[in-house]
C-alpha cells in the first residue's frame, strides 16, 4: 500500500477567545507566527463508527500538507497518520484508505459528516515543537447543519522532536490560562460521538474485571487491523496475540462469561488465517540470521534466494489471503460479536462475586492444567508420542500465562512464560528442520548444492536438543517458586 506514514504526538488545549499565546523565546528559537486557512471535510459512517473509536478520515485543503489524511489511535495523545495526495473529487475516497478502516465500517457506507474551517497561526520552536493557535468553525453536515465556533491550541512534536521540550511548552501554555482539551480531536468535540458500549457489572466484581480485559483486547485487535493490512512490522503477530488472548480468556473465564464456544471457534479461524504469514515472517528472519552468521565459504548455491526471496514471496501471498479474510462478512460478523460480548455479555453467577478470590481460583486452576499436562506427557513411554504430548504442556502454559496477565498476577505469568518459552524454542527448532528439509529437497531436484542446508539443519537440531535438555531444570525452578 502507498501513502506516507507518520506518528502524531501532540497535546491539545482549550482556550478562551481572548487567550494570548505566551512568549516561548526562553525555551528556544521561535519562528513565526505563520498563518494558514485549512478546510477539511470529514468522512464517517452515518452512525459515526470511526469517531466512536477515535479514528478520523479527512480530505483537507490548505496548509503545509494538503491531502487525504487517516489518523489511527495508538496511545493517549499519539496517533498514526497515513497521508495520500489531494484528489479533485470530494465524493471518491481513495481505496487504500477505505480498506484500512474496514474493521470499523464493516461494510457500511462512508459519507461526509462534518467540515472544519480553521484559521491557524503556527509558531515553530527550535525546529522541534510546533504550536498551532486555531480558530475553528465546525459544521455538522446533514439536513439541518449545525455550526459551532471555538478556539484551541495544539503543541505537536515534530520529527526528531524533544518530548521534554513538548512538556515545557505545555506547562507554559497552561500557565497562561490554557486547559487540557476536553476532547481528543476537533472532530470529537464537534460530533460528540458515543463511545463503544461496555457492560457494567459492579465495581470490584469478577465480571467487571473480565469485561474490562476483554474490552481492552478487542481494542487491541482492532488497532492492529490497519497495520496488518499494510504488512507493518510485528502487526500480524500482535493481531494474532490479541486473538489468542481473547480465546484464552473466554476459555478460562467460562464460569463468568458464558455461551462463547462459537465465538472461540471464530477467533481460532481468524488466528489461523493470520498464522501463515506470521510463521513465514518469523522463519524467514530466522534463516537470514543464521546465514549472516555463517562464514561466506559455508554459504553455497542459491540458498539465500530460496530461504529469502522465495519465502518472502510466499509471505506476501499469505498477506493477500489475510486481506481477503479481513474484508469478508465472516470477519465483520466476528467483530460484531466481539462488540456484543463487551456490551451485553451472557454472565454466569460467578460474575457478581468478588474479583480477588474468584479470579485467583481461576488462575490456580489454569496452572494446575499445566502440571496435569506435564504429568500426562511424562507418563508416556514412547519418546515420539511423549514429545507430541509436550506440545499440550506448552499450550496449557500459554493459557495460564494469558490468564495470569489478565489478572495482573505477574509472578504466576512469569512462571508460565518460562515454560512456554523453553518448549517454544524446541518446537521452533523442530518446525525449522522440517521447512529446511522441504527446501533442500526442492533444491536437490533443481540440481543445486545442498551443503548449506545441512549446516542449517544441524544448527536447528542443536537448538531443539538444547531446549529439550534445559526443560527439566526450568520445570524444577518454576515448581520451586
mmCIF file with all atom_site columns, C-alpha atoms in Angstrom, residues 179-348:
data_model
loop_
_atom_site.group_PDB
_atom_site.id
_atom_site.type_symbol
_atom_site.label_atom_id
_atom_site.label_alt_id
_atom_site.label_comp_id
_atom_site.label_asym_id
_atom_site.label_entity_id
_atom_site.label_seq_id
_atom_site.pdbx_PDB_ins_code
_atom_site.Cartn_x
_atom_site.Cartn_y
_atom_site.Cartn_z
_atom_site.occupancy
_atom_site.B_iso_or_equiv
_atom_site.pdbx_formal_charge
_atom_site.auth_seq_id
_atom_site.auth_comp_id
_atom_site.auth_asym_id
_atom_site.auth_atom_id
_atom_site.pdbx_PDB_model_num
ATOM 1   C CA . UNK A 1 179 ? -6.526  23.888  29.973 1.00 0.00 ? 179 UNK A CA 1
ATOM 2   C CA . UNK A 1 180 ? -6.174  20.316  28.640 1.00 0.00 ? 180 UNK A CA 1
ATOM 3   C CA . UNK A 1 181 ? -8.726  19.757  25.892 1.00 0.00 ? 181 UNK A CA 1
ATOM 4   C CA . UNK A 1 182 ? -11.910 18.003  26.809 1.00 0.00 ? 182 UNK A CA 1
ATOM 5   C CA . UNK A 1 183 ? -11.858 16.089  23.517 1.00 0.00 ? 183 UNK A CA 1
ATOM 6   C CA . UNK A 1 184 ? -9.106  14.167  21.791 1.00 0.00 ? 184 UNK A CA 1
ATOM 7   C CA . UNK A 1 185 ? -9.719  15.866  18.442 1.00 0.00 ? 185 UNK A CA 1
ATOM 8   C CA . UNK A 1 186 ? -11.602 18.742  16.847 1.00 0.00 ? 186 UNK A CA 1
ATOM 9   C CA . UNK A 1 187 ? -13.932 16.273  15.205 1.00 0.00 ? 187 UNK A CA 1
ATOM 10  C CA . UNK A 1 188 ? -14.760 14.559  18.506 1.00 0.00 ? 188 UNK A CA 1
ATOM 11  C CA . UNK A 1 189 ? -15.513 17.959  20.045 1.00 0.00 ? 189 UNK A CA 1
ATOM 12  C CA . UNK A 1 190 ? -17.893 18.768  17.208 1.00 0.00 ? 190 UNK A CA 1
ATOM 13  C CA . UNK A 1 191 ? -19.644 15.413  16.768 1.00 0.00 ? 191 UNK A CA 1
ATOM 14  C CA . UNK A 1 192 ? -19.570 14.200  20.396 1.00 0.00 ? 192 UNK A CA 1
ATOM 15  C CA . UNK A 1 193 ? -19.714 10.508  19.391 1.00 0.00 ? 193 UNK A CA 1
ATOM 16  C CA . UNK A 1 194 ? -20.810 7.921   21.924 1.00 0.00 ? 194 UNK A CA 1
ATOM 17  C CA . UNK A 1 195 ? -18.003 5.507   22.887 1.00 0.00 ? 195 UNK A CA 1
ATOM 18  C CA . UNK A 1 196 ? -18.480 1.775   22.235 1.00 0.00 ? 196 UNK A CA 1
ATOM 19  C CA . UNK A 1 197 ? -20.917 0.243   24.716 1.00 0.00 ? 197 UNK A CA 1
ATOM 20  C CA . UNK A 1 198 ? -19.481 -1.660  27.666 1.00 0.00 ? 198 UNK A CA 1
ATOM 21  C CA . UNK A 1 199 ? -21.409 -3.686  30.231 1.00 0.00 ? 199 UNK A CA 1
ATOM 22  C CA . UNK A 1 200 ? -21.146 -2.578  33.860 1.00 0.00 ? 200 UNK A CA 1
ATOM 23  C CA . UNK A 1 201 ? -21.358 -5.399  36.334 1.00 0.00 ? 201 UNK A CA 1
ATOM 24  C CA . UNK A 1 202 ? -20.292 -3.733  39.563 1.00 0.00 ? 202 UNK A CA 1
ATOM 25  C CA . UNK A 1 203 ? -17.044 -2.349  40.906 1.00 0.00 ? 203 UNK A CA 1
ATOM 26  C CA . UNK A 1 204 ? -14.760 -4.997  42.330 1.00 0.00 ? 204 UNK A CA 1
ATOM 27  C CA . UNK A 1 205 ? -16.652 -7.914  40.838 1.00 0.00 ? 205 UNK A CA 1
ATOM 28  C CA . UNK A 1 206 ? -15.152 -10.711 38.792 1.00 0.00 ? 206 UNK A CA 1
ATOM 29  C CA . UNK A 1 207 ? -17.402 -9.788  35.884 1.00 0.00 ? 207 UNK A CA 1
ATOM 30  C CA . UNK A 1 208 ? -16.204 -6.203  35.807 1.00 0.00 ? 208 UNK A CA 1
ATOM 31  C CA . UNK A 1 209 ? -12.542 -7.253  35.736 1.00 0.00 ? 209 UNK A CA 1
ATOM 32  C CA . UNK A 1 210 ? -13.098 -9.801  32.974 1.00 0.00 ? 210 UNK A CA 1
ATOM 33  C CA . UNK A 1 211 ? -15.204 -7.479  30.790 1.00 0.00 ? 211 UNK A CA 1
ATOM 34  C CA . UNK A 1 212 ? -12.600 -4.764  31.185 1.00 0.00 ? 212 UNK A CA 1
ATOM 35  C CA . UNK A 1 213 ? -9.885  -7.147  29.997 1.00 0.00 ? 213 UNK A CA 1
ATOM 36  C CA . UNK A 1 214 ? -11.946 -8.423  27.072 1.00 0.00 ? 214 UNK A CA 1
ATOM 37  C CA . UNK A 1 215 ? -12.730 -4.848  26.038 1.00 0.00 ? 215 UNK A CA 1
ATOM 38  C CA . UNK A 1 216 ? -9.038  -3.981  26.001 1.00 0.00 ? 216 UNK A CA 1
ATOM 39  C CA . UNK A 1 217 ? -8.188  -6.994  23.843 1.00 0.00 ? 217 UNK A CA 1
ATOM 40  C CA . UNK A 1 218 ? -10.953 -6.178  21.363 1.00 0.00 ? 218 UNK A CA 1
ATOM 41  C CA . UNK A 1 219 ? -9.496  -2.691  21.002 1.00 0.00 ? 219 UNK A CA 1
ATOM 42  C CA . UNK A 1 220 ? -6.021  -4.191  20.597 1.00 0.00 ? 220 UNK A CA 1
ATOM 43  C CA . UNK A 1 221 ? -7.259  -6.443  17.800 1.00 0.00 ? 221 UNK A CA 1
ATOM 44  C CA . UNK A 1 222 ? -8.978  -3.553  16.008 1.00 0.00 ? 222 UNK A CA 1
ATOM 45  C CA . UNK A 1 223 ? -5.944  -1.288  16.313 1.00 0.00 ? 223 UNK A CA 1
ATOM 46  C CA . UNK A 1 224 ? -3.740  -3.887  14.590 1.00 0.00 ? 224 UNK A CA 1
ATOM 47  C CA . UNK A 1 225 ? -6.128  -4.450  11.681 1.00 0.00 ? 225 UNK A CA 1
ATOM 48  C CA . UNK A 1 226 ? -4.983  -1.454  9.556  1.00 0.00 ? 226 UNK A CA 1
ATOM 49  C CA . UNK A 1 227 ? -1.326  -2.162  10.344 1.00 0.00 ? 227 UNK A CA 1
ATOM 50  C CA . UNK A 1 228 ? -1.741  -5.813  9.350  1.00 0.00 ? 228 UNK A CA 1
ATOM 51  C CA . UNK A 1 229 ? -3.337  -4.818  6.042  1.00 0.00 ? 229 UNK A CA 1
ATOM 52  C CA . UNK A 1 230 ? -0.248  -2.688  5.389  1.00 0.00 ? 230 UNK A CA 1
ATOM 53  C CA . UNK A 1 231 ? 2.021   -5.594  6.447  1.00 0.00 ? 231 UNK A CA 1
ATOM 54  C CA . UNK A 1 232 ? 3.732   -3.353  9.003  1.00 0.00 ? 232 UNK A CA 1
ATOM 55  C CA . UNK A 1 233 ? 6.397   -4.853  11.229 1.00 0.00 ? 233 UNK A CA 1
ATOM 56  C CA . UNK A 1 234 ? 5.051   -7.098  14.013 1.00 0.00 ? 234 UNK A CA 1
ATOM 57  C CA . UNK A 1 235 ? 1.424   -6.143  13.261 1.00 0.00 ? 235 UNK A CA 1
ATOM 58  C CA . UNK A 1 236 ? 0.194   -9.591  12.217 1.00 0.00 ? 236 UNK A CA 1
ATOM 59  C CA . UNK A 1 237 ? 1.885   -11.045 15.314 1.00 0.00 ? 237 UNK A CA 1
ATOM 60  C CA . UNK A 1 238 ? 0.189   -8.573  17.639 1.00 0.00 ? 238 UNK A CA 1
ATOM 61  C CA . UNK A 1 239 ? -3.172  -9.134  15.987 1.00 0.00 ? 239 UNK A CA 1
ATOM 62  C CA . UNK A 1 240 ? -2.814  -12.905 16.372 1.00 0.00 ? 240 UNK A CA 1
ATOM 63  C CA . UNK A 1 241 ? -1.789  -12.457 20.014 1.00 0.00 ? 241 UNK A CA 1
ATOM 64  C CA . UNK A 1 242 ? -4.977  -10.443 20.624 1.00 0.00 ? 242 UNK A CA 1
ATOM 65  C CA . UNK A 1 243 ? -6.986  -13.336 19.113 1.00 0.00 ? 243 UNK A CA 1
ATOM 66  C CA . UNK A 1 244 ? -5.204  -15.823 21.337 1.00 0.00 ? 244 UNK A CA 1
ATOM 67  C CA . UNK A 1 245 ? -5.642  -13.730 24.456 1.00 0.00 ? 245 UNK A CA 1
ATOM 68  C CA . UNK A 1 246 ? -9.356  -13.330 23.780 1.00 0.00 ? 246 UNK A CA 1
ATOM 69  C CA . UNK A 1 247 ? -9.846  -17.024 23.105 1.00 0.00 ? 247 UNK A CA 1
ATOM 70  C CA . UNK A 1 248 ? -7.798  -17.998 26.145 1.00 0.00 ? 248 UNK A CA 1
ATOM 71  C CA . UNK A 1 249 ? -9.755  -15.607 28.375 1.00 0.00 ? 249 UNK A CA 1
ATOM 72  C CA . UNK A 1 250 ? -13.089 -16.951 27.152 1.00 0.00 ? 250 UNK A CA 1
ATOM 73  C CA . UNK A 1 251 ? -11.951 -20.490 27.957 1.00 0.00 ? 251 UNK A CA 1
ATOM 74  C CA . UNK A 1 252 ? -10.501 -19.565 31.342 1.00 0.00 ? 252 UNK A CA 1
ATOM 75  C CA . UNK A 1 253 ? -13.409 -17.374 32.460 1.00 0.00 ? 253 UNK A CA 1
ATOM 76  C CA . UNK A 1 254 ? -16.257 -19.516 31.116 1.00 0.00 ? 254 UNK A CA 1
ATOM 77  C CA . UNK A 1 255 ? -17.966 -19.511 34.518 1.00 0.00 ? 255 UNK A CA 1
ATOM 78  C CA . UNK A 1 256 ? -18.086 -15.702 34.363 1.00 0.00 ? 256 UNK A CA 1
ATOM 79  C CA . UNK A 1 257 ? -18.805 -15.006 30.676 1.00 0.00 ? 257 UNK A CA 1
ATOM 80  C CA . UNK A 1 258 ? -20.875 -17.808 29.191 1.00 0.00 ? 258 UNK A CA 1
ATOM 81  C CA . UNK A 1 259 ? -22.056 -19.080 25.790 1.00 0.00 ? 259 UNK A CA 1
ATOM 82  C CA . UNK A 1 260 ? -18.878 -18.217 23.879 1.00 0.00 ? 260 UNK A CA 1
ATOM 83  C CA . UNK A 1 261 ? -17.979 -21.566 22.259 1.00 0.00 ? 261 UNK A CA 1
ATOM 84  C CA . UNK A 1 262 ? -18.976 -20.350 18.797 1.00 0.00 ? 262 UNK A CA 1
ATOM 85  C CA . UNK A 1 263 ? -17.011 -17.138 19.291 1.00 0.00 ? 263 UNK A CA 1
ATOM 86  C CA . UNK A 1 264 ? -13.950 -19.117 20.381 1.00 0.00 ? 264 UNK A CA 1
ATOM 87  C CA . UNK A 1 265 ? -14.160 -21.113 17.144 1.00 0.00 ? 265 UNK A CA 1
ATOM 88  C CA . UNK A 1 266 ? -14.300 -17.921 15.092 1.00 0.00 ? 266 UNK A CA 1
ATOM 89  C CA . UNK A 1 267 ? -11.320 -16.467 16.937 1.00 0.00 ? 267 UNK A CA 1
ATOM 90  C CA . UNK A 1 268 ? -9.424  -19.672 16.178 1.00 0.00 ? 268 UNK A CA 1
ATOM 91  C CA . UNK A 1 269 ? -10.334 -19.252 12.494 1.00 0.00 ? 269 UNK A CA 1
ATOM 92  C CA . UNK A 1 270 ? -9.017  -15.685 12.484 1.00 0.00 ? 270 UNK A CA 1
ATOM 93  C CA . UNK A 1 271 ? -5.834  -16.681 14.314 1.00 0.00 ? 271 UNK A CA 1
ATOM 94  C CA . UNK A 1 272 ? -5.229  -19.461 11.807 1.00 0.00 ? 272 UNK A CA 1
ATOM 95  C CA . UNK A 1 273 ? -5.784  -17.020 8.924  1.00 0.00 ? 273 UNK A CA 1
ATOM 96  C CA . UNK A 1 274 ? -3.115  -14.756 10.393 1.00 0.00 ? 274 UNK A CA 1
ATOM 97  C CA . UNK A 1 275 ? -0.748  -17.579 11.263 1.00 0.00 ? 275 UNK A CA 1
ATOM 98  C CA . UNK A 1 276 ? 0.638   -18.499 7.850  1.00 0.00 ? 276 UNK A CA 1
ATOM 99  C CA . UNK A 1 277 ? 2.108   -15.055 7.134  1.00 0.00 ? 277 UNK A CA 1
ATOM 100 C CA . UNK A 1 278 ? 3.422   -14.722 10.677 1.00 0.00 ? 278 UNK A CA 1
ATOM 101 C CA . UNK A 1 279 ? 5.122   -18.138 10.604 1.00 0.00 ? 279 UNK A CA 1
ATOM 102 C CA . UNK A 1 280 ? 6.759   -17.377 7.261  1.00 0.00 ? 280 UNK A CA 1
ATOM 103 C CA . UNK A 1 281 ? 7.836   -13.957 8.544  1.00 0.00 ? 281 UNK A CA 1
ATOM 104 C CA . UNK A 1 282 ? 9.488   -15.495 11.603 1.00 0.00 ? 282 UNK A CA 1
ATOM 105 C CA . UNK A 1 283 ? 11.205  -18.384 9.861  1.00 0.00 ? 283 UNK A CA 1
ATOM 106 C CA . UNK A 1 284 ? 12.486  -16.204 7.009  1.00 0.00 ? 284 UNK A CA 1
ATOM 107 C CA . UNK A 1 285 ? 14.091  -13.838 9.531  1.00 0.00 ? 285 UNK A CA 1
ATOM 108 C CA . UNK A 1 286 ? 15.444  -16.842 11.448 1.00 0.00 ? 286 UNK A CA 1
ATOM 109 C CA . UNK A 1 287 ? 17.175  -18.310 8.396  1.00 0.00 ? 287 UNK A CA 1
ATOM 110 C CA . UNK A 1 288 ? 18.520  -14.911 7.324  1.00 0.00 ? 288 UNK A CA 1
ATOM 111 C CA . UNK A 1 289 ? 20.116  -14.528 10.762 1.00 0.00 ? 289 UNK A CA 1
ATOM 112 C CA . UNK A 1 290 ? 21.739  -17.951 10.524 1.00 0.00 ? 290 UNK A CA 1
ATOM 113 C CA . UNK A 1 291 ? 23.128  -17.243 7.055  1.00 0.00 ? 291 UNK A CA 1
ATOM 114 C CA . UNK A 1 292 ? 24.567  -13.893 8.153  1.00 0.00 ? 292 UNK A CA 1
ATOM 115 C CA . UNK A 1 293 ? 26.403  -15.629 10.983 1.00 0.00 ? 293 UNK A CA 1
ATOM 116 C CA . UNK A 1 294 ? 27.979  -18.280 8.744  1.00 0.00 ? 294 UNK A CA 1
ATOM 117 C CA . UNK A 1 295 ? 31.388  -17.835 7.153  1.00 0.00 ? 295 UNK A CA 1
ATOM 118 C CA . UNK A 1 296 ? 30.970  -16.889 3.463  1.00 0.00 ? 296 UNK A CA 1
ATOM 119 C CA . UNK A 1 297 ? 32.676  -20.092 2.270  1.00 0.00 ? 297 UNK A CA 1
ATOM 120 C CA . UNK A 1 298 ? 29.976  -22.146 4.017  1.00 0.00 ? 298 UNK A CA 1
ATOM 121 C CA . UNK A 1 299 ? 27.149  -20.496 2.071  1.00 0.00 ? 299 UNK A CA 1
ATOM 122 C CA . UNK A 1 300 ? 26.954  -22.236 -1.302 1.00 0.00 ? 300 UNK A CA 1
ATOM 123 C CA . UNK A 1 301 ? 24.318  -22.328 -4.013 1.00 0.00 ? 301 UNK A CA 1
ATOM 124 C CA . UNK A 1 302 ? 21.278  -20.028 -4.299 1.00 0.00 ? 302 UNK A CA 1
ATOM 125 C CA . UNK A 1 303 ? 20.139  -20.829 -0.760 1.00 0.00 ? 303 UNK A CA 1
ATOM 126 C CA . UNK A 1 304 ? 19.701  -17.163 0.128  1.00 0.00 ? 304 UNK A CA 1
ATOM 127 C CA . UNK A 1 305 ? 17.233  -16.820 -2.723 1.00 0.00 ? 305 UNK A CA 1
ATOM 128 C CA . UNK A 1 306 ? 15.265  -19.910 -1.708 1.00 0.00 ? 306 UNK A CA 1
ATOM 129 C CA . UNK A 1 307 ? 15.179  -19.058 2.011  1.00 0.00 ? 307 UNK A CA 1
ATOM 130 C CA . UNK A 1 308 ? 14.855  -15.323 1.437  1.00 0.00 ? 308 UNK A CA 1
ATOM 131 C CA . UNK A 1 309 ? 13.129  -14.200 -1.737 1.00 0.00 ? 309 UNK A CA 1
ATOM 132 C CA . UNK A 1 310 ? 11.105  -17.371 -2.239 1.00 0.00 ? 310 UNK A CA 1
ATOM 133 C CA . UNK A 1 311 ? 9.841   -17.463 1.344  1.00 0.00 ? 311 UNK A CA 1
ATOM 134 C CA . UNK A 1 312 ? 9.249   -13.694 1.116  1.00 0.00 ? 312 UNK A CA 1
ATOM 135 C CA . UNK A 1 313 ? 7.076   -14.190 -1.970 1.00 0.00 ? 313 UNK A CA 1
ATOM 136 C CA . UNK A 1 314 ? 5.082   -16.869 -0.160 1.00 0.00 ? 314 UNK A CA 1
ATOM 137 C CA . UNK A 1 315 ? 4.724   -14.481 2.772  1.00 0.00 ? 315 UNK A CA 1
ATOM 138 C CA . UNK A 1 316 ? 3.290   -11.771 0.517  1.00 0.00 ? 316 UNK A CA 1
ATOM 139 C CA . UNK A 1 317 ? 0.851   -14.280 -0.968 1.00 0.00 ? 317 UNK A CA 1
ATOM 140 C CA . UNK A 1 318 ? -0.206  -15.146 2.581  1.00 0.00 ? 318 UNK A CA 1
ATOM 141 C CA . UNK A 1 319 ? -0.785  -11.447 3.294  1.00 0.00 ? 319 UNK A CA 1
ATOM 142 C CA . UNK A 1 320 ? -3.039  -11.331 0.260  1.00 0.00 ? 320 UNK A CA 1
ATOM 143 C CA . UNK A 1 321 ? -5.131  -14.134 1.763  1.00 0.00 ? 321 UNK A CA 1
ATOM 144 C CA . UNK A 1 322 ? -5.212  -12.242 5.073  1.00 0.00 ? 322 UNK A CA 1
ATOM 145 C CA . UNK A 1 323 ? -6.557  -9.109  3.379  1.00 0.00 ? 323 UNK A CA 1
ATOM 146 C CA . UNK A 1 324 ? -9.198  -11.233 1.706  1.00 0.00 ? 324 UNK A CA 1
ATOM 147 C CA . UNK A 1 325 ? -10.229 -12.736 5.046  1.00 0.00 ? 325 UNK A CA 1
ATOM 148 C CA . UNK A 1 326 ? -10.294 -9.302  6.712  1.00 0.00 ? 326 UNK A CA 1
ATOM 149 C CA . UNK A 1 327 ? -12.622 -7.966  4.015  1.00 0.00 ? 327 UNK A CA 1
ATOM 150 C CA . UNK A 1 328 ? -15.298 -10.627 4.269  1.00 0.00 ? 328 UNK A CA 1
ATOM 151 C CA . UNK A 1 329 ? -18.637 -10.953 6.023  1.00 0.00 ? 329 UNK A CA 1
ATOM 152 C CA . UNK A 1 330 ? -17.335 -13.684 8.326  1.00 0.00 ? 330 UNK A CA 1
ATOM 153 C CA . UNK A 1 331 ? -14.760 -11.282 9.778  1.00 0.00 ? 331 UNK A CA 1
ATOM 154 C CA . UNK A 1 332 ? -17.289 -8.462  10.128 1.00 0.00 ? 332 UNK A CA 1
ATOM 155 C CA . UNK A 1 333 ? -19.666 -10.842 11.925 1.00 0.00 ? 333 UNK A CA 1
ATOM 156 C CA . UNK A 1 334 ? -16.858 -11.821 14.308 1.00 0.00 ? 334 UNK A CA 1
ATOM 157 C CA . UNK A 1 335 ? -16.136 -8.171  15.122 1.00 0.00 ? 335 UNK A CA 1
ATOM 158 C CA . UNK A 1 336 ? -19.832 -7.504  15.682 1.00 0.00 ? 336 UNK A CA 1
ATOM 159 C CA . UNK A 1 337 ? -19.996 -10.477 18.044 1.00 0.00 ? 337 UNK A CA 1
ATOM 160 C CA . UNK A 1 338 ? -16.986 -9.155  19.984 1.00 0.00 ? 338 UNK A CA 1
ATOM 161 C CA . UNK A 1 339 ? -18.668 -5.772  20.358 1.00 0.00 ? 339 UNK A CA 1
ATOM 162 C CA . UNK A 1 340 ? -21.818 -7.504  21.581 1.00 0.00 ? 340 UNK A CA 1
ATOM 163 C CA . UNK A 1 341 ? -19.749 -9.594  24.005 1.00 0.00 ? 341 UNK A CA 1
ATOM 164 C CA . UNK A 1 342 ? -18.383 -6.442  25.641 1.00 0.00 ? 342 UNK A CA 1
ATOM 165 C CA . UNK A 1 343 ? -21.715 -4.597  25.575 1.00 0.00 ? 343 UNK A CA 1
ATOM 166 C CA . UNK A 1 344 ? -24.139 -7.375  26.517 1.00 0.00 ? 344 UNK A CA 1
ATOM 167 C CA . UNK A 1 345 ? -22.301 -10.462 27.768 1.00 0.00 ? 345 UNK A CA 1
ATOM 168 C CA . UNK A 1 346 ? -24.072 -13.579 28.973 1.00 0.00 ? 346 UNK A CA 1
ATOM 169 C CA . UNK A 1 347 ? -22.906 -13.610 32.580 1.00 0.00 ? 347 UNK A CA 1
ATOM 170 C CA . UNK A 1 348 ? -22.792 -16.517 34.981 1.00 0.00 ? 348 UNK A CA 1
#
